[in-house]
GROMACS .gro file of C-alpha atoms in nm:
model
  411
    1UNK     CA    1   6.190  -2.647  35.806
    2UNK     CA    2   6.064  -2.436  35.517
    3UNK     CA    3   6.098  -2.062  35.590
    4UNK     CA    4   5.768  -1.873  35.600
    5UNK     CA    5   5.669  -1.708  35.273
    6UNK     CA    6   5.626  -1.333  35.267
    7UNK     CA    7   5.264  -1.223  35.245
    8UNK     CA    8   5.355  -0.873  35.125
    9UNK     CA    9   5.262  -0.812  34.762
   10UNK     CA   10   5.559  -0.778  34.528
   11UNK     CA   11   5.655  -0.427  34.429
   12UNK     CA   12   5.568  -0.322  34.077
   13UNK     CA   13   5.839  -0.213  33.836
   14UNK     CA   14   5.709   0.146  33.853
   15UNK     CA   15   5.738   0.154  34.232
   16UNK     CA   16   6.091   0.011  34.220
   17UNK     CA   17   6.191   0.265  33.954
   18UNK     CA   18   6.053   0.557  34.154
   19UNK     CA   19   6.230   0.435  34.468
   20UNK     CA   20   6.560   0.394  34.282
   21UNK     CA   21   6.530   0.743  34.132
   22UNK     CA   22   6.454   0.895  34.474
   23UNK     CA   23   6.755   0.723  34.631
   24UNK     CA   24   6.975   0.843  34.344
   25UNK     CA   25   6.858   1.202  34.398
   26UNK     CA   26   6.936   1.177  34.770
   27UNK     CA   27   7.306   1.115  34.699
   28UNK     CA   28   7.528   1.416  34.774
   29UNK     CA   29   7.714   1.358  34.447
   30UNK     CA   30   7.386   1.379  34.257
   31UNK     CA   31   7.287   1.712  34.413
   32UNK     CA   32   7.616   1.874  34.317
   33UNK     CA   33   7.606   1.722  33.967
   34UNK     CA   34   7.248   1.842  33.903
   35UNK     CA   35   7.346   2.194  34.009
   36UNK     CA   36   7.648   2.190  33.780
   37UNK     CA   37   7.446   2.064  33.480
   38UNK     CA   38   7.174   2.325  33.537
   39UNK     CA   39   7.428   2.609  33.563
   40UNK     CA   40   7.611   2.499  33.250
   41UNK     CA   41   7.283   2.469  33.059
   42UNK     CA   42   7.183   2.818  33.175
   43UNK     CA   43   7.514   2.964  33.054
   44UNK     CA   44   7.483   2.784  32.720
   45UNK     CA   45   7.126   2.907  32.665
   46UNK     CA   46   7.210   3.264  32.767
   47UNK     CA   47   7.503   3.275  32.524
   48UNK     CA   48   7.344   3.101  32.226
   49UNK     CA   49   7.098   3.196  31.950
   50UNK     CA   50   6.828   3.085  32.197
   51UNK     CA   51   6.918   3.361  32.443
   52UNK     CA   52   6.613   3.573  32.359
   53UNK     CA   53   6.383   3.274  32.408
   54UNK     CA   54   6.556   3.188  32.736
   55UNK     CA   55   6.520   3.547  32.863
   56UNK     CA   56   6.157   3.562  32.749
   57UNK     CA   57   6.071   3.243  32.941
   58UNK     CA   58   6.259   3.357  33.252
   59UNK     CA   59   6.087   3.697  33.252
   60UNK     CA   60   5.738   3.570  33.167
   61UNK     CA   61   5.495   3.655  33.447
   62UNK     CA   62   5.256   3.412  33.614
   63UNK     CA   63   4.980   3.583  33.809
   64UNK     CA   64   4.782   3.444  34.106
   65UNK     CA   65   4.560   3.740  34.201
   66UNK     CA   66   4.392   3.584  34.505
   67UNK     CA   67   4.735   3.540  34.666
   68UNK     CA   68   4.853   3.884  34.559
   69UNK     CA   69   5.130   3.727  34.350
   70UNK     CA   70   5.249   3.845  34.009
   71UNK     CA   71   5.598   3.705  33.959
   72UNK     CA   72   5.820   3.620  33.669
   73UNK     CA   73   5.919   3.255  33.626
   74UNK     CA   74   6.268   3.346  33.745
   75UNK     CA   75   6.124   3.498  34.062
   76UNK     CA   76   5.895   3.198  34.114
   77UNK     CA   77   6.214   2.989  34.111
   78UNK     CA   78   6.403   3.208  34.358
   79UNK     CA   79   6.111   3.289  34.590
   80UNK     CA   80   5.910   2.970  34.554
   81UNK     CA   81   6.118   2.669  34.453
   82UNK     CA   82   6.416   2.780  34.660
   83UNK     CA   83   6.191   2.781  34.968
   84UNK     CA   84   6.196   2.400  34.940
   85UNK     CA   85   6.578   2.407  34.955
   86UNK     CA   86   6.561   2.629  35.262
   87UNK     CA   87   6.302   2.395  35.414
   88UNK     CA   88   6.559   2.113  35.392
   89UNK     CA   89   6.818   2.349  35.543
   90UNK     CA   90   6.578   2.423  35.829
   91UNK     CA   91   6.525   2.051  35.891
   92UNK     CA   92   6.902   1.989  35.895
   93UNK     CA   93   6.961   2.284  36.125
   94UNK     CA   94   6.691   2.168  36.371
   95UNK     CA   95   6.833   1.814  36.369
   96UNK     CA   96   7.186   1.938  36.435
   97UNK     CA   97   7.068   2.163  36.720
   98UNK     CA   98   6.865   1.889  36.890
   99UNK     CA   99   7.044   1.560  36.824
  100UNK     CA  100   7.352   1.647  36.618
  101UNK     CA  101   7.688   1.816  36.655
  102UNK     CA  102   7.551   2.160  36.744
  103UNK     CA  103   7.400   2.029  37.069
  104UNK     CA  104   7.752   1.962  37.199
  105UNK     CA  105   7.931   2.294  37.257
  106UNK     CA  106   8.274   2.135  37.271
  107UNK     CA  107   8.233   1.945  36.944
  108UNK     CA  108   8.061   2.236  36.769
  109UNK     CA  109   8.304   2.510  36.878
  110UNK     CA  110   8.555   2.479  36.594
  111UNK     CA  111   8.315   2.448  36.298
  112UNK     CA  112   8.088   2.720  36.440
  113UNK     CA  113   8.377   2.963  36.479
  114UNK     CA  114   8.507   2.855  36.138
  115UNK     CA  115   8.169   2.939  35.984
  116UNK     CA  116   8.162   3.282  36.148
  117UNK     CA  117   8.518   3.357  36.035
  118UNK     CA  118   8.437   3.223  35.690
  119UNK     CA  119   8.153   3.473  35.656
  120UNK     CA  120   8.310   3.776  35.825
  121UNK     CA  121   8.638   3.781  35.630
  122UNK     CA  122   8.482   3.759  35.280
  123UNK     CA  123   8.244   4.043  35.372
  124UNK     CA  124   8.537   4.251  35.500
  125UNK     CA  125   8.735   4.184  35.182
  126UNK     CA  126   8.437   4.295  34.972
  127UNK     CA  127   8.394   4.611  35.181
  128UNK     CA  128   8.767   4.687  35.166
  129UNK     CA  129   8.792   4.641  34.787
  130UNK     CA  130   8.481   4.848  34.718
  131UNK     CA  131   8.565   5.111  34.979
  132UNK     CA  132   8.905   5.174  34.822
  133UNK     CA  133   8.772   5.178  34.465
  134UNK     CA  134   8.437   5.348  34.518
  135UNK     CA  135   8.220   5.047  34.438
  136UNK     CA  136   7.867   4.968  34.554
  137UNK     CA  137   7.855   4.833  34.909
  138UNK     CA  138   7.524   4.654  34.843
  139UNK     CA  139   7.691   4.321  34.767
  140UNK     CA  140   7.882   4.277  35.094
  141UNK     CA  141   7.683   3.961  35.177
  142UNK     CA  142   7.724   3.790  34.838
  143UNK     CA  143   8.060   3.615  34.908
  144UNK     CA  144   7.959   3.510  35.261
  145UNK     CA  145   7.757   3.199  35.172
  146UNK     CA  146   7.869   2.839  35.125
  147UNK     CA  147   7.661   2.612  34.901
  148UNK     CA  148   7.602   2.308  35.121
  149UNK     CA  149   7.478   2.084  34.837
  150UNK     CA  150   7.761   2.167  34.598
  151UNK     CA  151   8.034   2.154  34.864
  152UNK     CA  152   7.923   1.817  35.001
  153UNK     CA  153   7.885   1.689  34.645
  154UNK     CA  154   8.248   1.773  34.564
  155UNK     CA  155   8.361   1.620  34.894
  156UNK     CA  156   8.166   1.302  34.819
  157UNK     CA  157   8.349   1.268  34.486
  158UNK     CA  158   8.706   1.339  34.602
  159UNK     CA  159   8.685   1.262  34.973
  160UNK     CA  160   8.632   0.887  34.988
  161UNK     CA  161   8.978   0.834  35.138
  162UNK     CA  162   8.950   1.124  35.379
  163UNK     CA  163   8.853   1.091  35.748
  164UNK     CA  164   8.475   1.099  35.803
  165UNK     CA  165   8.533   1.372  36.061
  166UNK     CA  166   8.610   1.614  35.777
  167UNK     CA  167   8.259   1.572  35.636
  168UNK     CA  168   8.112   1.632  35.983
  169UNK     CA  169   8.326   1.948  36.016
  170UNK     CA  170   8.219   2.077  35.674
  171UNK     CA  171   7.851   1.987  35.725
  172UNK     CA  172   7.835   2.167  36.061
  173UNK     CA  173   8.018   2.467  35.915
  174UNK     CA  174   7.779   2.482  35.618
  175UNK     CA  175   7.468   2.454  35.838
  176UNK     CA  176   7.583   2.742  36.061
  177UNK     CA  177   7.672   2.932  35.744
  178UNK     CA  178   7.316   2.875  35.617
  179UNK     CA  179   7.170   2.994  35.947
  180UNK     CA  180   7.366   3.321  35.935
  181UNK     CA  181   7.280   3.368  35.566
  182UNK     CA  182   6.911   3.316  35.649
  183UNK     CA  183   6.929   3.582  35.921
  184UNK     CA  184   7.105   3.823  35.683
  185UNK     CA  185   6.840   3.771  35.414
  186UNK     CA  186   6.559   3.822  35.667
  187UNK     CA  187   6.710   4.133  35.828
  188UNK     CA  188   6.888   4.317  35.546
  189UNK     CA  189   6.681   4.224  35.241
  190UNK     CA  190   6.329   4.280  35.368
  191UNK     CA  191   6.148   4.547  35.168
  192UNK     CA  192   5.837   4.752  35.246
  193UNK     CA  193   5.755   4.549  35.556
  194UNK     CA  194   5.382   4.483  35.596
  195UNK     CA  195   5.319   4.403  35.961
  196UNK     CA  196   4.975   4.248  35.908
  197UNK     CA  197   5.095   3.998  35.651
  198UNK     CA  198   5.395   3.919  35.872
  199UNK     CA  199   5.170   3.860  36.174
  200UNK     CA  200   4.946   3.640  35.957
  201UNK     CA  201   5.247   3.433  35.851
  202UNK     CA  202   5.358   3.399  36.215
  203UNK     CA  203   5.006   3.292  36.312
  204UNK     CA  204   5.015   3.030  36.036
  205UNK     CA  205   5.348   2.902  36.165
  206UNK     CA  206   5.204   2.884  36.518
  207UNK     CA  207   4.908   2.682  36.388
  208UNK     CA  208   5.143   2.454  36.190
  209UNK     CA  209   5.355   2.391  36.502
  210UNK     CA  210   5.049   2.333  36.723
  211UNK     CA  211   4.894   2.079  36.488
  212UNK     CA  212   5.225   1.902  36.429
  213UNK     CA  213   5.313   1.864  36.796
  214UNK     CA  214   4.957   1.754  36.876
  215UNK     CA  215   5.012   1.462  36.641
  216UNK     CA  216   4.771   1.571  36.368
  217UNK     CA  217   4.866   1.399  36.042
  218UNK     CA  218   4.783   1.447  35.676
  219UNK     CA  219   4.971   1.614  35.393
  220UNK     CA  220   4.640   1.763  35.277
  221UNK     CA  221   4.645   1.978  35.593
  222UNK     CA  222   5.010   2.082  35.602
  223UNK     CA  223   5.084   2.143  35.234
  224UNK     CA  224   4.801   2.399  35.186
  225UNK     CA  225   4.889   2.558  35.521
  226UNK     CA  226   5.255   2.582  35.419
  227UNK     CA  227   5.154   2.750  35.091
  228UNK     CA  228   4.944   3.006  35.281
  229UNK     CA  229   5.234   3.075  35.519
  230UNK     CA  230   5.466   3.118  35.222
  231UNK     CA  231   5.224   3.355  35.046
  232UNK     CA  232   5.178   3.567  35.358
  233UNK     CA  233   5.554   3.579  35.416
  234UNK     CA  234   5.610   3.691  35.056
  235UNK     CA  235   5.352   3.969  35.087
  236UNK     CA  236   5.499   4.079  35.421
  237UNK     CA  237   5.818   4.201  35.251
  238UNK     CA  238   6.037   3.937  35.420
  239UNK     CA  239   6.197   3.707  35.163
  240UNK     CA  240   5.964   3.412  35.115
  241UNK     CA  241   6.239   3.150  35.158
  242UNK     CA  242   6.236   3.233  35.530
  243UNK     CA  243   5.898   3.057  35.548
  244UNK     CA  244   6.064   2.736  35.428
  245UNK     CA  245   6.330   2.757  35.699
  246UNK     CA  246   6.075   2.830  35.971
  247UNK     CA  247   5.852   2.537  35.872
  248UNK     CA  248   6.151   2.302  35.859
  249UNK     CA  249   6.258   2.404  36.209
  250UNK     CA  250   5.908   2.339  36.346
  251UNK     CA  251   5.927   1.968  36.264
  252UNK     CA  252   5.993   1.734  36.556
  253UNK     CA  253   6.335   1.564  36.547
  254UNK     CA  254   6.277   1.312  36.827
  255UNK     CA  255   6.066   0.997  36.811
  256UNK     CA  256   5.760   0.912  37.016
  257UNK     CA  257   5.640   0.565  37.118
  258UNK     CA  258   5.537   0.369  36.809
  259UNK     CA  259   5.745   0.582  36.568
  260UNK     CA  260   6.039   0.432  36.379
  261UNK     CA  261   6.167   0.771  36.266
  262UNK     CA  262   6.110   1.129  36.376
  263UNK     CA  263   5.882   1.341  36.153
  264UNK     CA  264   6.168   1.572  36.055
  265UNK     CA  265   6.373   1.279  35.929
  266UNK     CA  266   6.078   1.115  35.754
  267UNK     CA  267   5.952   1.430  35.579
  268UNK     CA  268   6.302   1.546  35.496
  269UNK     CA  269   6.366   1.205  35.338
  270UNK     CA  270   6.058   1.250  35.117
  271UNK     CA  271   6.121   1.612  35.019
  272UNK     CA  272   6.498   1.596  34.965
  273UNK     CA  273   6.482   1.435  34.617
  274UNK     CA  274   6.243   1.708  34.501
  275UNK     CA  275   6.479   1.975  34.634
  276UNK     CA  276   6.797   1.825  34.490
  277UNK     CA  277   6.648   1.698  34.166
  278UNK     CA  278   6.403   1.972  34.071
  279UNK     CA  279   6.380   2.286  34.283
  280UNK     CA  280   6.746   2.384  34.320
  281UNK     CA  281   6.845   2.291  33.960
  282UNK     CA  282   6.552   2.496  33.824
  283UNK     CA  283   6.662   2.792  34.036
  284UNK     CA  284   7.016   2.754  33.899
  285UNK     CA  285   6.878   2.725  33.545
  286UNK     CA  286   6.715   3.068  33.569
  287UNK     CA  287   6.966   3.238  33.802
  288UNK     CA  288   7.296   3.138  33.638
  289UNK     CA  289   7.200   3.237  33.284
  290UNK     CA  290   7.415   3.546  33.226
  291UNK     CA  291   7.577   3.665  32.906
  292UNK     CA  292   7.953   3.606  32.914
  293UNK     CA  293   8.210   3.730  32.664
  294UNK     CA  294   8.564   3.856  32.651
  295UNK     CA  295   8.430   4.203  32.717
  296UNK     CA  296   8.253   4.074  33.030
  297UNK     CA  297   8.577   3.969  33.194
  298UNK     CA  298   8.752   4.285  33.074
  299UNK     CA  299   8.478   4.492  33.240
  300UNK     CA  300   8.486   4.284  33.557
  301UNK     CA  301   8.855   4.355  33.610
  302UNK     CA  302   8.763   4.721  33.654
  303UNK     CA  303   8.452   4.656  33.864
  304UNK     CA  304   8.528   4.641  34.238
  305UNK     CA  305   8.196   4.464  34.303
  306UNK     CA  306   8.289   4.163  34.089
  307UNK     CA  307   8.649   4.165  34.215
  308UNK     CA  308   8.532   4.182  34.577
  309UNK     CA  309   8.300   3.883  34.531
  310UNK     CA  310   8.563   3.667  34.360
  311UNK     CA  311   8.835   3.749  34.612
  312UNK     CA  312   8.589   3.703  34.897
  313UNK     CA  313   8.490   3.354  34.786
  314UNK     CA  314   8.839   3.234  34.696
  315UNK     CA  315   9.072   3.408  34.942
  316UNK     CA  316   8.826   3.529  35.207
  317UNK     CA  317   8.683   3.185  35.279
  318UNK     CA  318   9.028   3.028  35.315
  319UNK     CA  319   9.156   3.302  35.545
  320UNK     CA  320   8.834   3.315  35.747
  321UNK     CA  321   8.768   2.943  35.792
  322UNK     CA  322   9.126   2.826  35.834
  323UNK     CA  323   9.238   3.132  36.033
  324UNK     CA  324   8.946   3.121  36.278
  325UNK     CA  325   8.988   2.746  36.331
  326UNK     CA  326   9.361   2.777  36.392
  327UNK     CA  327   9.322   3.069  36.635
  328UNK     CA  328   9.057   2.892  36.843
  329UNK     CA  329   9.249   2.562  36.848
  330UNK     CA  330   9.571   2.742  36.942
  331UNK     CA  331   9.444   2.971  37.214
  332UNK     CA  332   9.159   2.769  37.367
  333UNK     CA  333   9.102   2.409  37.476
  334UNK     CA  334   8.906   2.330  37.160
  335UNK     CA  335   9.082   2.068  36.947
  336UNK     CA  336   9.053   1.918  36.602
  337UNK     CA  337   8.926   1.564  36.573
  338UNK     CA  338   9.227   1.332  36.618
  339UNK     CA  339   9.194   1.200  36.260
  340UNK     CA  340   9.213   1.550  36.106
  341UNK     CA  341   9.528   1.742  36.019
  342UNK     CA  342   9.566   2.109  35.937
  343UNK     CA  343   9.605   2.048  35.561
  344UNK     CA  344   9.263   1.877  35.575
  345UNK     CA  345   9.112   2.190  35.730
  346UNK     CA  346   9.282   2.402  35.462
  347UNK     CA  347   9.117   2.187  35.195
  348UNK     CA  348   8.777   2.224  35.364
  349UNK     CA  349   8.831   2.601  35.389
  350UNK     CA  350   8.896   2.612  35.014
  351UNK     CA  351   8.584   2.404  34.952
  352UNK     CA  352   8.378   2.651  35.157
  353UNK     CA  353   8.443   2.907  34.883
  354UNK     CA  354   8.173   2.745  34.668
  355UNK     CA  355   7.901   3.007  34.710
  356UNK     CA  356   7.669   2.929  34.420
  357UNK     CA  357   7.301   2.887  34.522
  358UNK     CA  358   7.272   3.125  34.818
  359UNK     CA  359   7.531   3.366  34.675
  360UNK     CA  360   7.334   3.388  34.349
  361UNK     CA  361   7.016   3.453  34.548
  362UNK     CA  362   7.179   3.731  34.752
  363UNK     CA  363   7.326   3.881  34.432
  364UNK     CA  364   6.974   3.903  34.287
  365UNK     CA  365   6.848   4.071  34.604
  366UNK     CA  366   7.143   4.308  34.645
  367UNK     CA  367   7.161   4.430  34.285
  368UNK     CA  368   6.794   4.410  34.187
  369UNK     CA  369   6.804   4.776  34.072
  370UNK     CA  370   7.131   4.733  33.881
  371UNK     CA  371   7.075   4.450  33.629
  372UNK     CA  372   7.400   4.504  33.437
  373UNK     CA  373   7.603   4.490  33.759
  374UNK     CA  374   7.397   4.194  33.882
  375UNK     CA  375   7.501   3.996  33.575
  376UNK     CA  376   7.869   4.062  33.633
  377UNK     CA  377   7.841   3.980  34.004
  378UNK     CA  378   7.673   3.650  33.913
  379UNK     CA  379   7.963   3.572  33.679
  380UNK     CA  380   8.197   3.653  33.969
  381UNK     CA  381   8.004   3.408  34.191
  382UNK     CA  382   8.033   3.135  33.927
  383UNK     CA  383   8.401   3.209  33.867
  384UNK     CA  384   8.487   3.213  34.237
  385UNK     CA  385   8.289   2.895  34.299
  386UNK     CA  386   8.461   2.711  34.013
  387UNK     CA  387   8.808   2.820  34.133
  388UNK     CA  388   8.722   2.709  34.487
  389UNK     CA  389   8.580   2.374  34.369
  390UNK     CA  390   8.877   2.291  34.146
  391UNK     CA  391   9.132   2.402  34.404
  392UNK     CA  392   8.961   2.206  34.682
  393UNK     CA  393   8.928   1.896  34.462
  394UNK     CA  394   9.304   1.896  34.397
  395UNK     CA  395   9.397   1.959  34.760
  396UNK     CA  396   9.157   1.703  34.904
  397UNK     CA  397   9.256   1.438  34.649
  398UNK     CA  398   9.619   1.480  34.758
  399UNK     CA  399   9.514   1.466  35.123
  400UNK     CA  400   9.315   1.148  35.057
  401UNK     CA  401   9.624   0.982  34.913
  402UNK     CA  402   9.826   1.097  35.215
  403UNK     CA  403   9.569   0.946  35.452
  404UNK     CA  404   9.564   0.624  35.250
  405UNK     CA  405   9.942   0.593  35.278
  406UNK     CA  406   9.921   0.661  35.652
  407UNK     CA  407   9.636   0.410  35.695
  408UNK     CA  408   9.399   0.671  35.840
  409UNK     CA  409   9.149   0.702  35.553
  410UNK     CA  410   8.779   0.676  35.643
  411UNK     CA  411   8.833   0.702  36.019
   0.00000   0.00000   0.00000
């Protein structure tokens, strides 16, 4: 019997190319690689004969009077484009809370505590270093963040022979880390709070949630509404990226009759390539462009702010993540996944020291009035992140070989 012929029209080459590009941009390796390329390009431009042109473009202002917005291109990247990244973070957080690891207290206990320890210890190290040497306390939150895209990208490259439970541990840790970082940005880096704009943004979010859960569809409704919410949030004094998180967490993560996928999964699938392939790299392109020379590192040695950030990311994350996990596993009933060993957790703790995106954002917010110091703190973020990435890559590669010899890789 001849099989029935498909009646669906064949896909055009353009459609296939766009689909292939989108799938490529969804890969964790791709996200980390795009970030790395953008950061390297920013450093090259900022330290080349094109540095004046680069700075001029970054500082050029684009004005939208009817939204009350007059921002430089660099600020459009950090306040606008990065809101898309935080939207994806909000979607991931909502999914984990409703259907993922964070809905199971027993399974979530270790990575949640690890995330808290991995944020508290770097902040304490920063405060200790700057308290002893008379530095500025403004940057205490800079070394607290873990870059989820970069960290998972490195793990995807070197962790193919590692147990899959390690990725779950790191992903849960990074999501909780993002949640705490979001709260810190909202609480500690709000400026000149305007209650009316804030209430307007909240009303917009309420309308967004009402329409979404009533089943109203159409991007032409939600995209303009999201832009209005973002604009109101920006003018309220609360950092505008919080609007992205809030909208992401409003999306429904469970399916209804007739749905193949939940809206959060479907929309996140569409938006993720734009976040990984455009928004976050453009932010890195304008945020990581700092002048670096021999004098820069010589100055940084004597600056407690830069030293506190580097030590916080490299040493603080290891002590905080590994120490908190070990204490909880030792003194409570919480246990590691059977396929994981303590050296695996140590490697993940080292990997958590990649601050990058969120750390650069917090550095811009914390040292906005001290541009010279901001530049050195950004260099410290990049330096600490590179040390953490290289160290973790070596450790996790060795652990992958150990698991391969033991026959436990990929479990």
